[in-house]
CSV table of C-alpha atoms in Angstrom, one decimal:
chain,number,residue,atom,x,y,z
R,207,ASP,CA,-9.4,17.1,-20.1
R,208,ALA,CA,-7.3,17.7,-17.0
R,209,GLY,CA,-4.3,15.5,-16.6
R,210,VAL,CA,-2.9,14.1,-13.3
R,211,ILE,CA,-2.8,16.9,-10.8
R,212,GLN,CA,-0.2,17.0,-8.0
R,213,SER,CA,0.3,19.4,-5.1
R,214,PRO,CA,2.4,21.0,-4.0
R,215,ARG,CA,4.8,21.5,-6.9
R,216,HIS,CA,7.7,22.4,-4.6
R,217,GLU,CA,8.2,21.6,-1.0
R,218,VAL,CA,11.1,22.6,1.2
R,219,THR,CA,11.2,21.2,4.7
R,220,GLU,CA,13.5,20.5,7.5
R,221,MET,CA,14.7,17.0,8.6
R,222,GLY,CA,12.3,15.4,10.9
R,223,GLN,CA,9.2,17.1,9.7
R,224,GLU,CA,6.2,15.4,8.2
R,225,VAL,CA,5.6,15.8,4.5
R,226,THR,CA,2.3,15.1,2.6
R,227,LEU,CA,2.2,14.9,-1.2
R,228,ARG,CA,-1.2,14.9,-2.9
R,229,CYS,CA,-2.4,13.5,-6.2
R,230,LYS,CA,-5.6,13.6,-8.2
R,231,PRO,CA,-5.6,11.0,-11.0
R,232,ILE,CA,-7.3,11.4,-14.4
R,233,SER,CA,-11.0,10.9,-14.0
R,234,GLY,CA,-12.1,7.4,-14.9
R,235,HIS,CA,-8.6,5.9,-14.4
R,236,ASN,CA,-8.6,2.9,-12.1
R,237,SER,CA,-4.9,2.7,-11.4
R,238,LEU,CA,-2.6,5.1,-9.6
R,239,PHE,CA,1.2,4.9,-9.2
R,240,TRP,CA,3.7,6.9,-7.0
R,241,TYR,CA,7.2,7.2,-8.3
R,242,ARG,CA,10.4,8.8,-7.0
R,243,GLN,CA,13.1,10.1,-9.4
R,244,THR,CA,16.7,11.0,-8.4
R,245,MET,CA,19.8,11.5,-10.5
R,246,MET,CA,21.4,8.5,-8.9
R,247,ARG,CA,18.6,6.0,-9.0
R,248,GLY,CA,16.5,7.2,-11.9
R,249,LEU,CA,12.7,6.6,-11.7
R,250,GLU,CA,11.6,4.1,-9.1
R,251,LEU,CA,8.1,2.8,-8.4
R,252,LEU,CA,7.0,3.2,-4.8
R,253,ILE,CA,3.5,1.9,-4.8
R,254,TYR,CA,0.7,0.9,-7.1
R,255,PHE,CA,-3.1,1.2,-6.3
R,256,ASN,CA,-5.8,-0.5,-8.4
R,257,ASN,CA,-9.4,0.5,-7.6
R,258,ASN,CA,-8.2,2.3,-4.5
R,259,VAL,CA,-6.5,-0.8,-3.1
R,260,PRO,CA,-2.7,-1.0,-2.7
R,261,ILE,CA,-1.6,-3.9,-4.9
R,262,ASP,CA,2.2,-3.5,-4.9
R,263,ASP,CA,4.0,-1.6,-2.2
R,264,SER,CA,7.3,-3.4,-2.5
R,265,GLY,CA,9.0,-0.2,-3.6
R,266,MET,CA,8.2,1.8,-0.5
R,267,PRO,CA,11.6,2.4,1.0
R,268,GLU,CA,10.8,2.0,4.7
R,269,ASP,CA,8.2,2.5,7.4
R,270,ARG,CA,8.6,6.3,7.2
R,271,PHE,CA,6.7,6.2,3.9
R,272,SER,CA,3.0,5.6,3.8
R,273,ALA,CA,0.4,6.0,1.0
R,274,LYS,CA,-3.4,6.1,1.0
R,275,MET,CA,-6.1,6.3,-1.6
R,276,PRO,CA,-9.4,7.0,0.3
R,277,ASN,CA,-11.3,7.3,-3.0
R,278,ALA,CA,-11.0,7.1,-6.7
R,279,SER,CA,-10.0,10.8,-7.1
R,280,PHE,CA,-7.4,11.3,-4.4
R,281,SER,CA,-4.2,9.8,-3.0
R,282,THR,CA,-1.6,10.9,-0.6
R,283,LEU,CA,2.0,10.0,0.0
R,284,LYS,CA,3.3,10.8,3.4
R,285,ILE,CA,6.9,10.8,4.8
R,286,GLN,CA,7.3,11.0,8.5
R,287,PRO,CA,9.9,11.8,9.7
R,288,SER,CA,11.5,13.2,6.6
R,289,GLU,CA,15.3,12.9,6.0
R,290,PRO,CA,17.7,14.7,3.6
R,291,ARG,CA,18.0,11.5,1.5
R,292,ASP,CA,14.3,11.7,0.7
R,293,SER,CA,15.0,14.7,-1.5
R,294,ALA,CA,13.8,13.9,-5.0
R,295,VAL,CA,11.0,14.6,-7.5
R,296,TYR,CA,7.9,12.5,-6.6
R,297,PHE,CA,5.6,11.7,-9.5
R,298,CYS,CA,2.1,10.4,-9.5
R,299,ALA,CA,0.8,8.6,-12.6
R,300,SER,CA,-2.5,7.0,-13.5
R,301,SER,CA,-3.7,4.5,-16.1
R,302,LEU,CA,-7.0,3.5,-17.3
R,303,ARG,CA,-7.1,-0.1,-16.1
R,304,ASP,CA,-4.0,-1.6,-14.6
R,305,TYR,CA,-0.2,-2.1,-15.0
R,306,THR,CA,-0.8,-3.1,-18.7
R,307,ASP,CA,-1.9,0.3,-19.8
R,308,THR,CA,0.0,3.5,-20.6
R,309,GLN,CA,0.7,5.6,-17.6
R,310,TYR,CA,0.1,9.3,-17.6
R,311,PHE,CA,2.3,11.3,-15.3
R,312,GLY,CA,1.5,14.4,-13.2
R,313,PRO,CA,3.9,17.3,-13.1
R,314,GLY,CA,5.7,16.1,-10.0
R,315,THR,CA,6.5,17.5,-6.6
R,316,ARG,CA,10.1,18.5,-6.1
R,317,LEU,CA,10.9,17.8,-2.4
R,318,THR,CA,13.9,19.2,-0.7
R,319,VAL,CA,14.7,18.1,2.9
R,320,LEU,CA,17.3,20.2,4.6
F,280,GLY,CA,14.3,-9.0,-11.5
F,281,GLN,CA,15.0,-6.6,-14.3
F,282,ASN,CA,18.2,-4.9,-15.6
F,283,ILE,CA,17.8,-2.1,-18.1
F,284,ASP,CA,20.8,-0.5,-19.7
F,285,GLN,CA,20.8,2.8,-21.7
F,286,PRO,CA,23.7,4.9,-22.9
F,287,THR,CA,23.8,8.2,-21.0
F,288,GLU,CA,24.1,11.1,-23.5
F,289,MET,CA,24.4,11.9,-27.1
F,290,THR,CA,24.5,15.1,-29.2
F,291,ALA,CA,23.0,15.4,-32.7
F,292,THR,CA,22.4,18.2,-35.2
F,293,GLU,CA,19.0,19.6,-36.1
F,294,GLY,CA,17.5,17.7,-39.0
F,295,ALA,CA,19.6,14.6,-38.4
F,296,ILE,CA,18.5,11.1,-37.3
F,297,VAL,CA,19.4,9.6,-33.9
F,298,GLN,CA,19.0,6.1,-32.6
F,299,ILE,CA,18.7,5.5,-28.9
F,300,ASN,CA,19.3,1.9,-27.7
F,301,CYS,CA,18.0,0.0,-24.8
F,302,THR,CA,19.0,-3.5,-23.7
F,303,TYR,CA,17.2,-5.3,-21.0
F,304,GLN,CA,17.1,-8.5,-19.0
F,305,THR,CA,13.9,-9.6,-17.4
F,306,SER,CA,12.3,-12.8,-16.0
F,307,GLY,CA,9.1,-12.5,-18.0
F,308,PHE,CA,8.9,-9.8,-20.7
F,309,ASN,CA,5.5,-8.3,-21.2
F,310,GLY,CA,6.0,-5.1,-23.1
F,311,LEU,CA,8.4,-2.2,-23.5
F,312,PHE,CA,7.6,1.5,-23.3
F,313,TRP,CA,9.5,4.6,-24.4
F,314,TYR,CA,8.9,7.9,-22.6
F,315,GLN,CA,10.3,11.4,-23.3
F,316,GLN,CA,11.1,13.6,-20.4
F,317,HIS,CA,12.1,17.3,-20.8
F,318,ALA,CA,14.2,18.8,-18.1
F,319,GLY,CA,12.1,19.7,-15.1
F,320,GLU,CA,9.0,18.1,-16.5
F,321,ALA,CA,7.1,14.8,-16.2
F,322,PRO,CA,7.7,11.8,-18.5
F,323,THR,CA,5.3,11.6,-21.4
F,324,PHE,CA,4.4,8.4,-23.3
F,325,LEU,CA,5.9,7.9,-26.8
F,326,SER,CA,5.5,4.3,-27.8
F,327,TYR,CA,4.8,0.8,-26.8
F,328,ASN,CA,6.1,-2.5,-28.2
F,329,VAL,CA,5.2,-6.0,-27.2
F,330,LEU,CA,5.8,-7.9,-30.5
F,331,ASP,CA,9.0,-8.0,-32.5
F,332,GLY,CA,9.4,-5.4,-35.2
F,333,LEU,CA,9.2,-1.7,-36.0
F,334,GLU,CA,6.4,0.6,-34.9
F,335,GLU,CA,6.3,3.9,-36.7
F,336,LYS,CA,4.6,7.0,-35.3
F,337,GLY,CA,5.4,10.1,-37.3
F,338,ARG,CA,9.0,11.2,-36.8
F,339,PHE,CA,9.5,8.6,-34.0
F,340,SER,CA,9.9,4.8,-34.6
F,341,SER,CA,10.5,2.1,-32.0
F,342,PHE,CA,11.9,-1.3,-32.7
F,343,LEU,CA,11.9,-4.4,-30.5
F,344,SER,CA,13.7,-7.8,-30.6
F,345,ARG,CA,12.6,-10.0,-27.8
F,346,SER,CA,15.1,-12.7,-28.5
F,347,LYS,CA,18.0,-10.2,-28.2
F,348,GLY,CA,16.5,-8.2,-25.3
F,349,TYR,CA,16.9,-5.1,-27.3
F,350,SER,CA,14.9,-2.1,-28.4
F,351,TYR,CA,15.7,1.2,-30.1
F,352,LEU,CA,14.0,4.5,-30.5
F,353,LEU,CA,14.6,6.3,-33.8
F,354,LEU,CA,14.1,10.0,-34.0
F,355,LYS,CA,14.1,11.4,-37.5
F,356,GLU,CA,14.3,15.0,-38.7
F,357,LEU,CA,15.5,16.1,-35.3
F,358,GLN,CA,14.1,19.4,-34.0
F,359,MET,CA,15.4,21.5,-31.1
F,360,LYS,CA,12.4,20.6,-29.0
F,361,ASP,CA,13.5,16.9,-29.2
F,362,SER,CA,16.3,17.8,-26.7
F,363,ALA,CA,15.2,15.7,-23.7
F,364,SER,CA,15.9,12.5,-21.8
F,365,TYR,CA,14.4,9.3,-23.4
F,366,LEU,CA,13.5,6.6,-20.9
F,367,CYS,CA,13.1,2.9,-21.8
F,368,ALA,CA,10.7,1.0,-19.4
F,369,VAL,CA,10.1,-2.7,-19.4
F,370,ARG,CA,7.2,-4.6,-17.9
F,371,ASP,CA,8.0,-7.9,-16.2
F,372,SER,CA,5.1,-10.4,-16.2
F,373,TYR,CA,6.8,-12.4,-13.4
F,374,GLY,CA,7.1,-9.2,-11.4
F,375,ASN,CA,3.4,-8.5,-11.2
F,376,ASN,CA,3.7,-6.5,-14.5
F,377,ARG,CA,5.6,-3.8,-12.7
F,378,LEU,CA,7.2,-1.2,-14.9
F,379,ALA,CA,11.0,-0.8,-14.4
F,380,PHE,CA,12.6,2.3,-16.0
F,381,GLY,CA,16.1,2.7,-17.3
F,382,LYS,CA,18.2,5.7,-16.3
F,383,GLY,CA,17.4,7.5,-19.6
F,384,ASN,CA,19.4,8.7,-22.5
F,385,GLN,CA,20.0,12.5,-22.7
F,386,VAL,CA,19.7,13.8,-26.3
F,387,VAL,CA,21.0,17.3,-27.0
F,388,VAL,CA,20.0,18.8,-30.3
F,389,ILE,CA,22.3,21.5,-31.7
F,390,PRO,CA,21.7,23.9,-34.6
């Protein structure tokens, strides 16, 4: 079975540009999570969707960040405009039901904002 | 809120046993996970504890004491491929069951 799929794997962009990260969760999983990982702050939850509905977006840093899940098999995380401090690895994870289940992580997108 | 503390790095010899500790403070504890993360890769699930005691899974065991706010991951018969960061993550039932991760403990296995 395919795991969580993320694209692109690497993204280098200039400050001020729009960045869109994509995620396909494991088929049949009802929950999707976006995380950000940096050396300084470790792994941080940005947003959690359940059945395509955003349940907890309290980790979204600011209005420059937005996330959507138009259907059960696709989600996007958008940063507009991007800033150098957004440079991090962004992970998408999915779980079968909700927060109480084991989360399976995608390979991550390494974002560098120059 | 949650506060999760893990030591940052340790070195151990192949074949040895290593214990990785995690202490936490949370408003409403609802489970603790251990994840393994190799450099440049995504975290992968290792174990889950919600009741006190020891859970054994092959070479890896995880222990939980809810009263002490403490868990450890025990790695036995260390192999070179065990060199990785080990993340402790706690679920807070008062915080919508959100999972909060520690910074991770880097284990380096040497021959």
